[in-house]
Amino acid sequence: MEIKWKSYSALTKDELYALLNLRQQVFVVEQDCPFIDADFKDQDCDHLLAYQNNELVGYLRVAKPGKRYEGPEIGRVLTAEKIRREGAGKILTQEAIEFCASKYSNYEIGLSAQYRLLNFYQSFGFVPQGEVYLEDDIEHIKMTLTPTSNHKNFFQWRLGIHPLLILGGVISIGIIGSSFVKEIDVSQLNWVAKIDERAISKEKYEIYLESIAQSRKTGLIDSDPDNILERMIDEELLIQRGIDLGMIENDTEIRSTIIQKMIGSIIAETNDLRISRQDLEDFYSVNKDLFTPSPKLQLLKLSFKSNQTIAGNQARDLLIEGDLAAAKQLAENEVISLPNVLLPAMKIREYIGPSLTQIALSLEEGEVSELIELDGNFHLLVPLQKIISSAPEFNDVYQQVESEFIRSKGEELLDEYLEDLRNWYDVVKANDL
């Protein structure tokens, strides 16, 4: 995927037409939300264009400070449907954050997020502000991100901190940003420097030059181009050296960071899902148990040793006759007794285990179980009180159903992605040889 940043005035007619067309495909057609996309705000924005095989497949825009919010605003974030399982949405958002932090380093970054994407933007550090509001008849919420040292100008090195300390984050972002490196022919890239086979693209270099030029009233000075290139080479050298030293293989913190970022980028694609009410109703119909409150029981359990079957049967007869006190006298004293109150089934399971809990749930209120043999002892169960809640109405748990639906789709995406990786890479188990 090739990424370009352009001001409005630098956009060609074809580029402007393509980005408006893609925005309409996603926001108007796919999301079934008719609104005026050409809102006369594009003139005050920088535009990110992401291409794959010369086709526009991703886009977002960054409004200048003072237009809607005090700082820059990220908006119109989208990816074409065919690449939404490749982590592109997260890559574009991270690119926008770095662009804002570099070009407008002293400002808070803002965005008006669709409320369903709250978790996606929180994964980058954005914080919700105020109440949910309707924008184009869709729930939105304002979110802000205060750039930290990790988001400051790419070239602002901090004295006293060894550069290797930042390798974990840099390596993880680099890996995500260059998914399936095998498909890239480095020799064909338009580059300004190479470290072994790792290239620094000319476009990235020019973006940083432009950001420095715009951040200074006087623009670039003669030494800037060479100094900036040297700093970029330094960082690539540190990354490469970190890899050579086995930091990815041996540093658990870096490995954990990479894994979490990869999983996050994969499941974040659920934020681009088009979810209809019918999808949710079908999901609810199949998974009603997920949304039905757990049964509650006030349960009596009497236990007997393996040689006390006679006493156990006598106690059962007494329970059937209603003589609870006499039945308890025949039983063993419990080390941990069930509380004499209504408890959710999951809580009862903690006291008596899954097998006895399952039997207790199958009994009617007041019914005495047969003598149950388990782990060398015998047990009697009596549900003194039993409350089974019916499934709630769909509308009453709509938000829960939507969240669970998205979570399940995220698990499916992750499973599919991992299966693709197993087909992509050669996986050999020693025991299979």
mmCIF file of C-alpha atoms in Angstrom, residues 4-316:
data_model
loop_
_atom_site.group_PDB
_atom_site.id
_atom_site.type_symbol
_atom_site.label_atom_id
_atom_site.label_comp_id
_atom_site.label_asym_id
_atom_site.label_seq_id
_atom_site.Cartn_x
_atom_site.Cartn_y
_atom_site.Cartn_z
ATOM 1 C CA LYS A 4 0.470 9.979 -0.165
ATOM 2 C CA TRP A 5 -0.213 13.193 1.759
ATOM 3 C CA LYS A 6 -1.514 16.119 -0.294
ATOM 4 C CA SER A 7 -2.905 19.541 0.412
ATOM 5 C CA TYR A 8 -6.184 20.415 -1.283
ATOM 6 C CA SER A 9 -4.495 22.660 -3.820
ATOM 7 C CA ALA A 10 -2.057 19.871 -4.759
ATOM 8 C CA LEU A 11 -4.811 17.335 -5.539
ATOM 9 C CA THR A 12 -5.305 16.551 -9.203
ATOM 10 C CA LYS A 13 -8.787 16.397 -10.673
ATOM 11 C CA ASP A 14 -8.578 12.609 -10.866
ATOM 12 C CA GLU A 15 -7.416 12.312 -7.242
ATOM 13 C CA LEU A 16 -10.216 14.551 -5.970
ATOM 14 C CA TYR A 17 -12.803 12.656 -8.022
ATOM 15 C CA ALA A 18 -11.495 9.289 -6.769
ATOM 16 C CA LEU A 19 -11.498 10.256 -3.088
ATOM 17 C CA LEU A 20 -15.023 11.711 -3.284
ATOM 18 C CA ASN A 21 -16.198 8.569 -5.057
ATOM 19 C CA LEU A 22 -14.666 6.308 -2.380
ATOM 20 C CA ARG A 23 -16.155 8.415 0.415
ATOM 21 C CA GLN A 24 -19.575 8.090 -1.185
ATOM 22 C CA GLN A 25 -19.182 4.328 -1.564
ATOM 23 C CA VAL A 26 -18.444 3.864 2.143
ATOM 24 C CA PHE A 27 -20.317 6.605 3.978
ATOM 25 C CA VAL A 28 -23.365 7.053 1.752
ATOM 26 C CA VAL A 29 -23.966 3.720 0.005
ATOM 27 C CA GLU A 30 -22.551 1.118 2.428
ATOM 28 C CA GLN A 31 -23.673 2.877 5.605
ATOM 29 C CA ASP A 32 -27.000 3.902 4.040
ATOM 30 C CA CYS A 33 -26.534 7.461 5.283
ATOM 31 C CA PRO A 34 -27.462 10.117 2.700
ATOM 32 C CA PHE A 35 -25.708 13.373 3.492
ATOM 33 C CA ILE A 36 -23.696 16.019 1.657
ATOM 34 C CA ASP A 37 -20.176 14.646 1.613
ATOM 35 C CA ALA A 38 -18.688 17.575 -0.307
ATOM 36 C CA ASP A 39 -19.017 19.906 2.692
ATOM 37 C CA PHE A 40 -16.638 22.715 1.632
ATOM 38 C CA LYS A 41 -14.223 21.702 4.413
ATOM 39 C CA ASP A 42 -11.830 19.815 2.159
ATOM 40 C CA GLN A 43 -10.153 23.067 1.114
ATOM 41 C CA ASP A 44 -8.776 23.482 4.656
ATOM 42 C CA CYS A 45 -7.504 19.917 5.001
ATOM 43 C CA ASP A 46 -4.514 17.747 4.246
ATOM 44 C CA HIS A 47 -5.584 14.543 2.524
ATOM 45 C CA LEU A 48 -4.117 11.064 2.969
ATOM 46 C CA LEU A 49 -4.501 8.857 -0.105
ATOM 47 C CA ALA A 50 -3.665 5.151 0.172
ATOM 48 C CA TYR A 51 -3.178 3.153 -3.024
ATOM 49 C CA GLN A 52 -2.887 -0.525 -3.812
ATOM 50 C CA ASN A 53 -1.930 -1.402 -7.377
ATOM 51 C CA ASN A 54 -2.693 2.206 -8.379
ATOM 52 C CA GLU A 55 -6.244 1.954 -6.986
ATOM 53 C CA LEU A 56 -7.403 4.241 -4.158
ATOM 54 C CA VAL A 57 -8.273 1.920 -1.256
ATOM 55 C CA GLY A 58 -7.944 4.136 1.813
ATOM 56 C CA TYR A 59 -8.458 7.729 2.765
ATOM 57 C CA LEU A 60 -8.711 10.257 5.590
ATOM 58 C CA ARG A 61 -8.353 13.996 5.981
ATOM 59 C CA VAL A 62 -6.808 16.253 8.624
ATOM 60 C CA ALA A 63 -8.379 19.674 9.138
ATOM 61 C CA LYS A 64 -6.133 22.536 10.177
ATOM 62 C CA PRO A 65 -6.247 23.853 13.759
ATOM 63 C CA GLY A 66 -8.998 26.345 14.502
ATOM 64 C CA LYS A 67 -11.498 25.052 11.952
ATOM 65 C CA ARG A 68 -13.713 22.883 14.155
ATOM 66 C CA TYR A 69 -11.526 22.278 17.150
ATOM 67 C CA GLU A 70 -8.676 24.248 18.601
ATOM 68 C CA GLY A 71 -6.205 21.675 17.266
ATOM 69 C CA PRO A 72 -6.165 19.537 14.099
ATOM 70 C CA GLU A 73 -9.084 17.207 13.414
ATOM 71 C CA ILE A 74 -8.862 13.720 11.878
ATOM 72 C CA GLY A 75 -11.926 12.810 9.832
ATOM 73 C CA ARG A 76 -13.448 10.787 7.021
ATOM 74 C CA VAL A 77 -11.348 7.714 7.930
ATOM 75 C CA LEU A 78 -12.188 4.848 5.598
ATOM 76 C CA THR A 79 -10.862 1.804 3.765
ATOM 77 C CA ALA A 80 -12.251 -0.002 0.730
ATOM 78 C CA GLU A 81 -14.183 -3.143 1.607
ATOM 79 C CA LYS A 82 -11.743 -5.492 -0.097
ATOM 80 C CA ILE A 83 -8.794 -4.586 2.197
ATOM 81 C CA ARG A 84 -10.575 -4.339 5.550
ATOM 82 C CA ARG A 85 -9.076 -7.536 6.884
ATOM 83 C CA GLU A 86 -5.516 -6.368 6.305
ATOM 84 C CA GLY A 87 -5.276 -3.928 9.230
ATOM 85 C CA ALA A 88 -5.279 -0.946 6.865
ATOM 86 C CA GLY A 89 -7.664 1.159 8.943
ATOM 87 C CA LYS A 90 -5.344 1.124 11.908
ATOM 88 C CA ILE A 91 -2.302 1.866 9.758
ATOM 89 C CA LEU A 92 -3.988 4.947 8.257
ATOM 90 C CA THR A 93 -5.116 6.219 11.660
ATOM 91 C CA GLN A 94 -1.624 5.796 13.106
ATOM 92 C CA GLU A 95 -0.217 7.643 10.091
ATOM 93 C CA ALA A 96 -2.647 10.519 10.704
ATOM 94 C CA ILE A 97 -1.690 10.748 14.381
ATOM 95 C CA GLU A 98 2.004 10.912 13.504
ATOM 96 C CA PHE A 99 1.292 13.516 10.821
ATOM 97 C CA CYS A 100 -0.656 15.716 13.272
ATOM 98 C CA ALA A 101 1.937 15.309 16.013
ATOM 99 C CA SER A 102 4.679 16.296 13.584
ATOM 100 C CA LYS A 103 2.963 19.161 11.758
ATOM 101 C CA TYR A 104 0.960 20.532 14.719
ATOM 102 C CA SER A 105 3.087 19.363 17.632
ATOM 103 C CA ASN A 106 1.725 21.870 20.163
ATOM 104 C CA TYR A 107 -1.952 21.017 19.627
ATOM 105 C CA GLU A 108 -4.389 18.442 20.946
ATOM 106 C CA ILE A 109 -5.699 16.142 18.183
ATOM 107 C CA GLY A 110 -9.479 15.896 17.899
ATOM 108 C CA LEU A 111 -12.004 13.826 16.005
ATOM 109 C CA SER A 112 -15.752 13.287 15.851
ATOM 110 C CA ALA A 113 -15.970 9.493 16.129
ATOM 111 C CA GLN A 114 -18.897 7.288 15.304
ATOM 112 C CA TYR A 115 -19.856 5.956 18.735
ATOM 113 C CA ARG A 116 -19.597 2.344 17.591
ATOM 114 C CA LEU A 117 -15.892 2.986 16.899
ATOM 115 C CA LEU A 118 -15.188 4.166 20.455
ATOM 116 C CA ASN A 119 -12.968 1.185 21.330
ATOM 117 C CA PHE A 120 -11.063 1.472 18.057
ATOM 118 C CA TYR A 121 -9.983 5.053 18.717
ATOM 119 C CA GLN A 122 -9.383 4.393 22.420
ATOM 120 C CA SER A 123 -6.777 1.835 21.353
ATOM 121 C CA PHE A 124 -4.709 4.780 20.043
ATOM 122 C CA GLY A 125 -5.124 6.764 23.256
ATOM 123 C CA PHE A 126 -8.065 8.969 22.260
ATOM 124 C CA VAL A 127 -10.301 9.945 25.179
ATOM 125 C CA PRO A 128 -14.077 10.584 24.833
ATOM 126 C CA GLN A 129 -15.255 14.096 25.673
ATOM 127 C CA GLY A 130 -18.823 15.063 26.581
ATOM 128 C CA GLU A 131 -22.045 13.356 25.588
ATOM 129 C CA VAL A 132 -23.025 11.308 22.550
ATOM 130 C CA TYR A 133 -24.654 13.402 19.802
ATOM 131 C CA LEU A 134 -26.250 12.817 16.424
ATOM 132 C CA GLU A 135 -24.322 13.757 13.297
ATOM 133 C CA ASP A 136 -25.820 12.813 9.938
ATOM 134 C CA ASP A 137 -28.351 10.789 11.972
ATOM 135 C CA ILE A 138 -25.544 8.585 13.404
ATOM 136 C CA GLU A 139 -24.391 8.600 17.022
ATOM 137 C CA HIS A 140 -21.034 10.374 17.397
ATOM 138 C CA ILE A 141 -18.812 11.455 20.257
ATOM 139 C CA LYS A 142 -15.972 13.930 20.400
ATOM 140 C CA MET A 143 -12.586 12.358 21.223
ATOM 141 C CA THR A 144 -9.197 13.939 21.818
ATOM 142 C CA LEU A 145 -5.596 12.815 21.988
ATOM 143 C CA THR A 146 -2.847 14.837 23.623
ATOM 144 C CA PRO A 147 0.409 13.986 21.817
ATOM 145 C CA THR A 148 3.061 12.585 24.138
ATOM 146 C CA SER A 149 6.769 12.208 23.581
ATOM 147 C CA ASN A 150 5.940 9.172 21.434
ATOM 148 C CA HIS A 151 4.005 11.395 19.035
ATOM 149 C CA LYS A 152 6.293 14.432 18.907
ATOM 150 C CA ASN A 153 8.229 15.453 15.864
ATOM 151 C CA PHE A 154 10.011 12.473 14.426
ATOM 152 C CA PHE A 155 13.386 14.170 14.775
ATOM 153 C CA GLN A 156 13.152 15.523 18.340
ATOM 154 C CA TRP A 157 15.669 13.265 20.093
ATOM 155 C CA ARG A 158 15.635 13.455 23.879
ATOM 156 C CA LEU A 159 19.009 13.643 25.603
ATOM 157 C CA GLY A 160 19.839 11.043 28.211
ATOM 158 C CA ILE A 161 17.626 8.279 26.788
ATOM 159 C CA HIS A 162 19.315 5.469 24.920
ATOM 160 C CA PRO A 163 17.630 5.040 21.508
ATOM 161 C CA LEU A 164 17.309 1.264 21.953
ATOM 162 C CA LEU A 165 14.650 1.885 24.613
ATOM 163 C CA ILE A 166 12.189 2.932 21.908
ATOM 164 C CA LEU A 167 12.808 -0.120 19.748
ATOM 165 C CA GLY A 168 9.851 -2.117 21.068
ATOM 166 C CA GLY A 169 7.241 0.330 19.860
ATOM 167 C CA VAL A 170 9.074 1.194 16.651
ATOM 168 C CA ILE A 171 9.595 -2.444 15.652
ATOM 169 C CA SER A 172 5.980 -3.374 16.368
ATOM 170 C CA ILE A 173 4.617 -0.460 14.357
ATOM 171 C CA GLY A 174 7.065 -1.221 11.561
ATOM 172 C CA ILE A 175 5.965 -4.846 11.362
ATOM 173 C CA ILE A 176 2.282 -3.947 11.183
ATOM 174 C CA GLY A 177 2.940 -1.224 8.637
ATOM 175 C CA SER A 178 4.773 -3.625 6.332
ATOM 176 C CA SER A 179 2.516 -6.687 6.512
ATOM 177 C CA PHE A 180 3.525 -9.490 4.156
ATOM 178 C CA VAL A 181 6.966 -8.047 3.432
ATOM 179 C CA LYS A 182 7.586 -10.956 1.091
ATOM 180 C CA GLU A 183 5.500 -9.249 -1.570
ATOM 181 C CA ILE A 184 7.690 -6.108 -1.605
ATOM 182 C CA ASP A 185 10.542 -5.821 -4.096
ATOM 183 C CA VAL A 186 12.767 -3.261 -2.358
ATOM 184 C CA SER A 187 14.896 -2.701 -5.437
ATOM 185 C CA GLN A 188 11.878 -1.311 -7.270
ATOM 186 C CA LEU A 189 10.943 1.262 -4.609
ATOM 187 C CA ASN A 190 11.573 4.974 -5.023
ATOM 188 C CA TRP A 191 14.002 5.269 -2.126
ATOM 189 C CA VAL A 192 16.533 7.723 -0.735
ATOM 190 C CA ALA A 193 18.589 5.261 1.327
ATOM 191 C CA LYS A 194 18.835 1.554 2.053
ATOM 192 C CA ILE A 195 20.151 -0.310 5.072
ATOM 193 C CA ASP A 196 20.788 -3.793 3.742
ATOM 194 C CA GLU A 197 17.397 -4.544 2.186
ATOM 195 C CA ARG A 198 15.401 -2.068 4.297
ATOM 196 C CA ALA A 199 14.509 1.010 2.256
ATOM 197 C CA ILE A 200 13.688 4.554 3.314
ATOM 198 C CA SER A 201 11.196 5.757 0.716
ATOM 199 C CA LYS A 202 11.613 9.075 -1.002
ATOM 200 C CA GLU A 203 7.979 9.904 -0.323
ATOM 201 C CA LYS A 204 8.344 9.422 3.436
ATOM 202 C CA TYR A 205 11.499 11.500 3.400
ATOM 203 C CA GLU A 206 9.759 14.313 1.531
ATOM 204 C CA ILE A 207 6.836 14.250 3.941
ATOM 205 C CA TYR A 208 9.170 14.857 6.844
ATOM 206 C CA LEU A 209 10.967 17.618 4.944
ATOM 207 C CA GLU A 210 7.632 19.298 4.266
ATOM 208 C CA SER A 211 6.531 18.969 7.904
ATOM 209 C CA ILE A 212 9.742 20.610 9.093
ATOM 210 C CA ALA A 213 9.379 23.381 6.532
ATOM 211 C CA GLN A 214 5.808 24.114 7.602
ATOM 212 C CA SER A 215 6.666 24.060 11.308
ATOM 213 C CA ARG A 216 9.186 26.892 10.897
ATOM 214 C CA LYS A 217 8.456 30.435 9.917
ATOM 215 C CA THR A 218 11.717 30.541 7.989
ATOM 216 C CA GLY A 219 11.200 27.166 6.312
ATOM 217 C CA LEU A 220 14.025 24.706 5.723
ATOM 218 C CA ILE A 221 17.645 25.653 6.128
ATOM 219 C CA ASP A 222 20.391 24.295 3.882
ATOM 220 C CA SER A 223 21.530 21.622 6.353
ATOM 221 C CA ASP A 224 18.066 20.181 7.035
ATOM 222 C CA PRO A 225 17.786 17.699 4.124
ATOM 223 C CA ASP A 226 21.060 15.965 4.983
ATOM 224 C CA ASN A 227 20.437 16.029 8.752
ATOM 225 C CA ILE A 228 16.945 14.615 8.406
ATOM 226 C CA LEU A 229 18.120 11.805 6.163
ATOM 227 C CA GLU A 230 20.897 10.942 8.637
ATOM 228 C CA ARG A 231 18.382 10.769 11.498
ATOM 229 C CA MET A 232 16.138 8.473 9.467
ATOM 230 C CA ILE A 233 19.116 6.234 8.696
ATOM 231 C CA ASP A 234 20.051 6.195 12.402
ATOM 232 C CA GLU A 235 16.610 4.932 13.369
ATOM 233 C CA GLU A 236 16.636 2.240 10.707
ATOM 234 C CA LEU A 237 20.062 1.126 11.929
ATOM 235 C CA LEU A 238 18.773 0.871 15.498
ATOM 236 C CA ILE A 239 15.781 -1.145 14.376
ATOM 237 C CA GLN A 240 17.935 -3.491 12.317
ATOM 238 C CA ARG A 241 20.425 -3.902 15.154
ATOM 239 C CA GLY A 242 17.623 -4.668 17.579
ATOM 240 C CA ILE A 243 16.399 -7.395 15.259
ATOM 241 C CA ASP A 244 19.937 -8.776 14.838
ATOM 242 C CA LEU A 245 20.370 -8.893 18.623
ATOM 243 C CA GLY A 246 17.293 -11.090 18.877
ATOM 244 C CA MET A 247 15.127 -8.558 20.674
ATOM 245 C CA ILE A 248 11.996 -9.837 18.929
ATOM 246 C CA GLU A 249 12.837 -13.466 19.713
ATOM 247 C CA ASN A 250 14.047 -12.987 23.279
ATOM 248 C CA ASP A 251 12.443 -9.862 24.753
ATOM 249 C CA THR A 252 9.034 -10.898 26.106
ATOM 250 C CA GLU A 253 7.852 -7.311 26.427
ATOM 251 C CA ILE A 254 8.542 -6.517 22.780
ATOM 252 C CA ARG A 255 6.985 -9.808 21.663
ATOM 253 C CA SER A 256 3.884 -9.102 23.739
ATOM 254 C CA THR A 257 3.626 -5.593 22.279
ATOM 255 C CA ILE A 258 3.864 -6.887 18.723
ATOM 256 C CA ILE A 259 1.305 -9.646 19.322
ATOM 257 C CA GLN A 260 -1.171 -7.286 20.964
ATOM 258 C CA LYS A 261 -0.782 -4.701 18.211
ATOM 259 C CA MET A 262 -1.252 -7.358 15.536
ATOM 260 C CA ILE A 263 -4.386 -8.742 17.207
ATOM 261 C CA GLY A 264 -5.693 -5.229 17.736
ATOM 262 C CA SER A 265 -5.140 -4.293 14.094
ATOM 263 C CA ILE A 266 -6.925 -7.455 12.917
ATOM 264 C CA ILE A 267 -10.022 -7.247 15.100
ATOM 265 C CA ALA A 268 -10.217 -3.471 14.656
ATOM 266 C CA GLU A 269 -11.478 -4.186 11.148
ATOM 267 C CA THR A 270 -14.815 -5.096 12.768
ATOM 268 C CA ASN A 271 -15.279 -1.350 13.146
ATOM 269 C CA ASP A 272 -15.880 -1.195 9.397
ATOM 270 C CA LEU A 273 -18.583 -3.861 9.482
ATOM 271 C CA ARG A 274 -21.936 -3.018 7.996
ATOM 272 C CA ILE A 275 -24.318 -4.406 10.604
ATOM 273 C CA SER A 276 -28.025 -4.521 9.855
ATOM 274 C CA ARG A 277 -30.773 -4.958 12.426
ATOM 275 C CA GLN A 278 -31.606 -8.284 10.776
ATOM 276 C CA ASP A 279 -28.020 -9.491 11.339
ATOM 277 C CA LEU A 280 -28.365 -8.737 15.045
ATOM 278 C CA GLU A 281 -31.813 -10.303 15.339
ATOM 279 C CA ASP A 282 -30.560 -13.506 13.707
ATOM 280 C CA PHE A 283 -27.535 -13.567 16.017
ATOM 281 C CA TYR A 284 -29.761 -12.998 19.052
ATOM 282 C CA SER A 285 -32.133 -15.777 18.006
ATOM 283 C CA VAL A 286 -29.291 -18.315 17.835
ATOM 284 C CA ASN A 287 -27.539 -17.100 21.001
ATOM 285 C CA LYS A 288 -30.366 -16.191 23.369
ATOM 286 C CA ASP A 289 -28.660 -17.988 26.239
ATOM 287 C CA LEU A 290 -25.844 -15.414 26.144
ATOM 288 C CA PHE A 291 -28.286 -12.660 27.070
ATOM 289 C CA THR A 292 -30.592 -14.543 29.437
ATOM 290 C CA PRO A 293 -29.939 -13.929 33.159
ATOM 291 C CA SER A 294 -28.430 -16.910 34.964
ATOM 292 C CA PRO A 295 -30.913 -19.116 36.871
ATOM 293 C CA LYS A 296 -30.970 -18.574 40.641
ATOM 294 C CA LEU A 297 -31.312 -21.292 43.258
ATOM 295 C CA GLN A 298 -31.701 -21.558 47.000
ATOM 296 C CA LEU A 299 -30.184 -25.013 47.254
ATOM 297 C CA LEU A 300 -29.940 -27.579 50.020
ATOM 298 C CA LYS A 301 -27.127 -30.137 49.746
ATOM 299 C CA LEU A 302 -26.720 -33.058 52.183
ATOM 300 C CA SER A 303 -23.617 -35.259 51.930
ATOM 301 C CA PHE A 304 -22.818 -38.758 53.194
ATOM 302 C CA LYS A 305 -19.687 -40.875 53.300
ATOM 303 C CA SER A 306 -19.362 -43.909 51.044
ATOM 304 C CA ASN A 307 -20.407 -46.289 53.865
ATOM 305 C CA GLN A 308 -23.508 -44.240 54.754
ATOM 306 C CA THR A 309 -25.815 -45.166 51.895
ATOM 307 C CA ILE A 310 -28.480 -46.387 54.335
ATOM 308 C CA ALA A 311 -28.410 -43.057 56.153
ATOM 309 C CA GLY A 312 -28.537 -41.299 52.805
ATOM 310 C CA ASN A 313 -31.660 -43.156 51.687
ATOM 311 C CA GLN A 314 -33.294 -42.536 55.081
ATOM 312 C CA ALA A 315 -32.528 -38.839 54.769
ATOM 313 C CA ARG A 316 -34.074 -38.781 51.292
#
